[in-house]
Tab-separated table of C-alpha atoms and ligand atoms in Angstrom:
chain	number	residue	atom	x	y	z
A	86	UNK	CA	4.549	17.720	-8.841
A	87	UNK	CA	1.346	15.915	-11.216
A	88	UNK	CA	-2.406	15.748	-9.699
A	89	UNK	CA	-2.529	13.288	-6.809
A	90	UNK	CA	-5.610	11.153	-5.669
A	91	UNK	CA	-4.700	10.113	-2.284
A	92	UNK	CA	-6.673	7.672	-0.626
A	93	UNK	CA	-5.976	5.893	2.820
A	94	UNK	CA	-7.640	3.721	4.990
A	95	UNK	CA	-7.474	0.700	6.832
A	96	UNK	CA	-6.839	-3.385	5.384
A	97	UNK	CA	-9.459	-4.356	3.224
A	98	UNK	CA	-11.179	-1.060	2.272
A	99	UNK	CA	-10.990	-1.633	-0.701
A	100	UNK	CA	-8.462	1.091	-1.700
A	101	UNK	CA	-6.578	-1.391	-4.238
A	102	UNK	CA	-9.650	-2.555	-6.432
A	103	UNK	CA	-11.201	1.222	-6.352
A	104	UNK	CA	-7.580	2.976	-7.172
A	105	UNK	CA	-6.869	0.646	-9.838
A	106	UNK	CA	-10.408	1.197	-11.249
A	107	UNK	CA	-10.494	4.838	-10.551
A	108	UNK	CA	-6.979	5.352	-12.475
A	109	UNK	CA	-8.425	3.095	-15.048
A	110	UNK	CA	-11.172	5.242	-16.064
A	111	UNK	CA	-9.892	8.576	-15.482
A	112	UNK	CA	-6.355	7.996	-16.884
A	113	UNK	CA	-3.885	8.163	-14.080
A	114	UNK	CA	-1.360	5.807	-13.241
A	115	UNK	CA	-2.131	3.476	-10.188
A	116	UNK	CA	0.126	3.174	-7.532
A	117	UNK	CA	-0.191	0.324	-5.043
A	118	UNK	CA	1.806	2.067	-1.763
A	119	UNK	CA	1.146	-1.027	0.215
A	120	UNK	CA	2.735	-3.327	-2.341
A	121	UNK	CA	6.390	-1.404	-1.905
A	122	UNK	CA	5.927	-2.185	1.783
A	123	UNK	CA	5.188	-6.066	1.426
A	124	UNK	CA	8.123	-6.040	-1.108
A	125	UNK	CA	10.509	-4.076	1.257
A	126	UNK	CA	9.469	-6.508	4.002
A	127	UNK	CA	9.829	-10.162	1.537
A	128	UNK	CA	13.478	-8.676	1.153
A	129	UNK	CA	14.015	-8.000	4.865
A	130	UNK	CA	12.969	-11.268	5.957
A	131	UNK	CA	14.981	-12.957	3.410
A	132	UNK	CA	17.896	-11.185	4.821
A	133	UNK	CA	16.452	-12.606	8.463
A	134	UNK	CA	15.807	-10.097	9.487
A	135	UNK	CA	12.569	-9.227	11.782
A	136	UNK	CA	10.565	-6.876	14.176
A	137	UNK	CA	13.990	-7.372	16.862
A	138	UNK	CA	16.618	-6.193	13.842
A	139	UNK	CA	17.839	-2.621	14.658
A	140	UNK	CA	17.475	0.386	12.733
A	141	UNK	CA	21.412	0.028	11.197
A	142	UNK	CA	20.757	-3.589	9.896
A	143	UNK	CA	17.578	-2.668	8.148
A	144	UNK	CA	18.946	0.515	6.494
A	145	UNK	CA	21.900	-1.366	5.623
A	146	UNK	CA	19.981	-4.164	3.712
A	147	UNK	CA	17.111	-1.712	2.124
A	148	UNK	CA	20.086	0.170	0.748
A	149	UNK	CA	21.120	-3.185	-1.126
A	150	UNK	CA	18.236	-2.342	-3.232
A	151	UNK	CA	15.728	-0.796	-5.838
A	152	UNK	CA	11.868	-1.658	-5.866
A	153	UNK	CA	10.791	-0.941	-8.945
A	154	UNK	CA	7.008	-1.110	-11.010
A	155	UNK	CA	7.210	-2.295	-14.688
A	156	UNK	CA	3.963	-2.199	-15.691
A	157	UNK	CA	1.606	-4.264	-13.289
A	158	UNK	CA	4.338	-5.911	-11.888
A	159	UNK	CA	6.769	-4.908	-8.898
A	160	UNK	CA	10.291	-6.408	-8.488
A	161	UNK	CA	13.611	-6.115	-6.898
A	162	UNK	CA	16.980	-4.971	-7.946
A	163	UNK	CA	20.157	-5.735	-6.639
A	164	UNK	CA	22.074	-2.560	-7.009
A	165	UNK	CA	25.110	-4.516	-6.929
A	166	UNK	CA	23.393	-6.273	-10.439
A	167	UNK	CA	23.080	-2.375	-12.195
A	168	UNK	CA	25.803	-1.911	-14.959
A	169	UNK	CA	26.440	2.099	-14.571
A	170	UNK	CA	23.022	2.791	-13.007
A	171	UNK	CA	21.469	0.747	-16.347
A	172	UNK	CA	18.978	-1.689	-15.768
A	173	UNK	CA	18.940	-5.610	-17.739
A	174	UNK	CA	15.329	-6.617	-17.768
A	175	UNK	CA	15.904	-10.417	-16.361
A	176	UNK	CA	18.388	-8.776	-13.582
A	177	UNK	CA	14.606	-7.537	-12.027
A	178	UNK	CA	12.981	-10.606	-9.888
A	179	UNK	CA	9.336	-10.548	-10.078
A	180	UNK	CA	8.228	-10.507	-6.907
A	181	UNK	CA	4.027	-9.153	-7.448
A	182	UNK	CA	2.445	-12.897	-6.396
A	183	UNK	CA	5.041	-13.501	-3.768
A	184	UNK	CA	4.618	-10.495	-1.646
A	185	UNK	CA	0.323	-11.231	-1.772
A	186	UNK	CA	0.333	-14.019	0.960
A	187	UNK	CA	-0.961	-12.993	4.812
A	188	UNK	CA	2.876	-13.742	6.272
A	189	UNK	CA	3.922	-10.846	4.162
A	190	UNK	CA	1.074	-8.856	4.754
A	191	UNK	CA	2.168	-8.862	8.757
A	192	UNK	CA	5.443	-8.244	8.238
A	193	UNK	CA	4.681	-5.443	5.989
A	194	UNK	CA	2.809	-3.853	9.232
A	195	UNK	CA	5.134	-4.886	11.133
A	196	UNK	CA	8.529	-3.349	9.235
A	197	UNK	CA	6.477	-0.460	8.175
A	198	UNK	CA	6.305	1.303	11.592
A	199	UNK	CA	10.204	1.186	10.963
A	200	UNK	CA	11.431	4.188	10.628
A	201	UNK	CA	14.166	3.333	7.984
A	202	UNK	CA	11.461	1.073	5.987
A	203	UNK	CA	9.715	4.631	5.671
A	204	UNK	CA	12.605	6.853	4.802
A	205	UNK	CA	13.706	4.145	2.219
A	206	UNK	CA	10.332	4.109	0.688
A	207	UNK	CA	9.394	8.053	0.697
A	208	UNK	CA	11.165	9.313	-2.161
A	209	UNK	CA	10.406	6.492	-4.113
A	210	UNK	CA	6.544	7.137	-3.809
A	211	UNK	CA	6.740	11.267	-4.282
A	212	UNK	CA	8.769	10.238	-7.345
A	213	UNK	CA	5.679	8.739	-8.967
A	214	UNK	CA	4.152	11.989	-8.954
A	215	UNK	CA	6.947	13.846	-10.906
A	216	UNK	CA	5.900	13.118	-14.242
A	217	UNK	CA	2.487	11.504	-14.142
A	218	UNK	CA	-0.767	12.052	-12.747
A	219	UNK	CA	-1.646	9.665	-9.692
A	220	UNK	CA	-3.932	7.999	-8.088
A	221	UNK	CA	-1.985	6.408	-4.541
A	222	UNK	CA	-3.062	4.394	-1.949
A	223	UNK	CA	-2.125	3.457	1.197
A	224	UNK	CA	-2.050	4.639	5.315
A	225	UNK	CA	-0.439	8.017	5.132
A	226	UNK	CA	-1.132	8.913	1.727
A	227	UNK	CA	-3.304	12.137	2.762
A	228	UNK	CA	-1.127	12.608	5.880
A	229	UNK	CA	2.635	12.421	4.830
A	230	UNK	CA	3.364	11.363	1.590
A	231	UNK	CA	1.033	13.638	-0.387
A	232	UNK	CA	-0.275	16.194	2.023
A	233	UNK	CA	-1.172	19.091	-0.868
A	234	UNK	CA	-2.738	16.270	-2.960
A	235	UNK	CA	-5.286	17.638	-5.863
A	236	UNK	CA	-8.021	15.026	-3.973
A	237	UNK	CA	-8.268	13.556	-0.618
A	238	UNK	CA	-10.324	10.172	0.577
A	239	UNK	CA	-10.381	7.807	3.253
A	240	UNK	CA	-11.804	4.593	2.330
A	241	UNK	CA	-13.385	2.731	5.049
A	242	UNK	CA	-15.681	-0.518	5.680
A	243	UNK	CA	-16.965	-2.518	8.995
A	244	UNK	CA	-14.690	-4.772	10.293
A	245	UNK	CA	-16.533	-7.762	9.730
A	246	UNK	CA	-16.748	-6.590	5.983
A	247	UNK	CA	-13.019	-6.024	5.686
A	248	UNK	CA	-12.524	-9.339	7.206
A	249	UNK	CA	-14.964	-10.969	4.720
A	250	UNK	CA	-13.244	-9.175	1.584
A	251	UNK	CA	-9.858	-10.659	2.866
A	252	UNK	CA	-11.233	-13.928	3.395
A	253	UNK	CA	-12.741	-14.485	-0.309
A	254	UNK	CA	-9.641	-13.103	-1.082
A	255	UNK	CA	-7.264	-15.577	-0.233
A	256	UNK	CA	-9.802	-18.327	-0.789
A	257	UNK	CA	-9.423	-17.612	-4.632
A	258	UNK	CA	-5.779	-17.529	-4.553
A	259	UNK	CA	-6.429	-21.095	-2.929
A	260	UNK	CA	-5.062	-19.719	0.372
A	261	UNK	CA	-6.875	-20.993	2.818
A	262	UNK	CA	-7.564	-19.290	7.006
A	263	UNK	CA	-11.025	-19.039	8.780
A	264	UNK	CA	-13.276	-16.556	9.205
A	265	UNK	CA	-12.101	-15.793	12.660
A	266	UNK	CA	-8.547	-15.684	11.737
A	267	UNK	CA	-9.099	-13.035	9.189
A	268	UNK	CA	-11.432	-10.802	11.607
A	269	UNK	CA	-7.922	-11.458	14.039
A	270	UNK	CA	-5.713	-10.342	11.281
A	271	UNK	CA	-7.621	-7.462	10.562
A	272	UNK	CA	-8.096	-6.104	14.149
A	273	UNK	CA	-4.474	-6.855	14.643
A	274	UNK	CA	-3.515	-4.981	11.594
A	275	UNK	CA	-5.702	-2.309	12.236
A	276	UNK	CA	-4.600	-1.654	15.761
A	277	UNK	CA	-0.824	-1.747	14.341
A	278	UNK	CA	-1.123	0.736	11.366
A	279	UNK	CA	-2.874	3.397	13.708
A	280	UNK	CA	-1.313	3.194	16.579
A	281	UNK	CA	2.840	3.535	15.551
A	282	UNK	CA	4.542	6.597	16.216
A	283	UNK	CA	5.560	7.380	12.353
A	284	UNK	CA	3.158	8.127	10.177
A	285	UNK	CA	-0.100	6.307	11.541
A	286	UNK	CA	-2.994	5.845	9.298
A	287	UNK	CA	-5.659	8.653	10.332
A	288	UNK	CA	-8.432	10.193	9.197
A	289	UNK	CA	-8.048	13.991	8.298
A	290	UNK	CA	-10.607	16.570	8.093
A	291	UNK	CA	-9.776	17.392	4.593
A	292	UNK	CA	-10.255	13.670	3.277
A	293	UNK	CA	-13.318	12.679	2.210
A	294	UNK	CA	-14.917	10.164	4.108
A	295	UNK	CA	-16.554	7.212	2.274
A	296	UNK	CA	-18.152	4.077	3.870
A	297	UNK	CA	-17.846	1.311	1.965
A	298	UNK	CA	-19.613	-1.606	3.560
A	299	UNK	CA	-22.933	-1.690	1.397
A	300	UNK	CA	-21.449	-0.061	-2.155
A	301	UNK	CA	-20.225	-2.122	-4.759
A	302	UNK	CA	-16.921	-1.008	-6.438
A	303	UNK	CA	-18.487	0.914	-9.455
A	304	UNK	CA	-21.076	2.829	-6.620
A	305	UNK	CA	-17.707	3.834	-4.644
A	306	UNK	CA	-15.980	4.711	-8.217
A	307	UNK	CA	-19.123	7.166	-8.936
A	308	UNK	CA	-19.107	8.650	-5.955
A	309	UNK	CA	-15.490	9.652	-6.321
A	310	UNK	CA	-15.692	10.862	-9.597
A	311	UNK	CA	-18.775	13.006	-8.658
A	312	UNK	CA	-16.157	15.026	-6.388
A	313	UNK	CA	-13.699	15.317	-8.879
A	314	UNK	CA	-15.487	16.726	-11.450
A	315	UNK	CA	-17.460	19.474	-9.460
A	316	UNK	CA	-14.091	21.121	-8.349
B	63	DC	O1	-2.512	-2.251	1.343
B	63	DC	P1	-1.327	-3.318	1.957
B	63	DC	O2	-1.976	-4.648	2.656
B	63	DC	O3	-0.808	-3.743	0.963
B	63	DC	O4	-0.233	-2.816	3.238
B	63	DC	C1	0.682	-3.894	3.784
B	63	DC	C2	1.049	-2.855	5.279
B	63	DC	O5	1.970	-1.790	4.371
B	63	DC	C3	-0.069	-1.928	6.018
B	63	DC	O6	-0.473	-3.291	7.175
B	63	DC	C4	0.600	-0.879	6.630
B	63	DC	C5	1.634	-0.645	5.726
B	63	DC	N1	1.607	0.315	4.677
B	63	DC	C6	2.016	1.765	5.240
B	63	DC	O7	2.297	1.537	6.700
B	63	DC	N2	1.568	3.108	4.905
B	63	DC	C7	1.382	2.985	3.236
B	63	DC	N3	1.412	3.801	2.370
B	63	DC	C8	0.677	1.442	2.461
B	63	DC	C9	1.326	0.284	3.325
């Protein structure tokens, strides 16, 4: 395994922005594990599955696909379209934009509590660190996926600040919700992501805690960079 910088934290704490900027600055690959959960959720919804579906149905559906990152894009490959395991570019369905909606965020959180979904994505995440140094962000990077990561961080922010960020992000994409809806969504997601039985989001003692409420992205990067440099 190459060097892994593992960053966990709740929804809206700024993990994606920070991880992407940090990866660019230090020449590591960026692994957005939320995008993997969102993609799995999108596919499961399309297959007509929901929170009441059986583990068997969920795993059979996921067996049909592979999820791939191609540059900044994420796409779904139907295994039945692979010829001798070789992927033609046109067969990779780019769903990078589709997964960034509140509905898919909700279902990503719902389905991520299910064992077949977590099992399906575990190796894909670990494989990303086989030949590249990575900055990996999500909910269980420091605890389950990369417990022996080179550096671990827990990025947090107040609930209201995270709701504000969520509101602005969606507004920028032309998706209108009220601030109250953003707060309710953040609360619901926190509860689900922190209280599930498998791989819940939690702060470990060896992860450096950063409260980003009053910090700019650059200030957070500088903080992280200092830790990395000093070790
Ligand atoms: O970071 P995000 O909002 O894109 O993640 C969407 C959901 O996916 C999140 O609410 C919980 C789930 N998730 C997870 O369970 N484990 C991860 N490592 C990443 C995301």
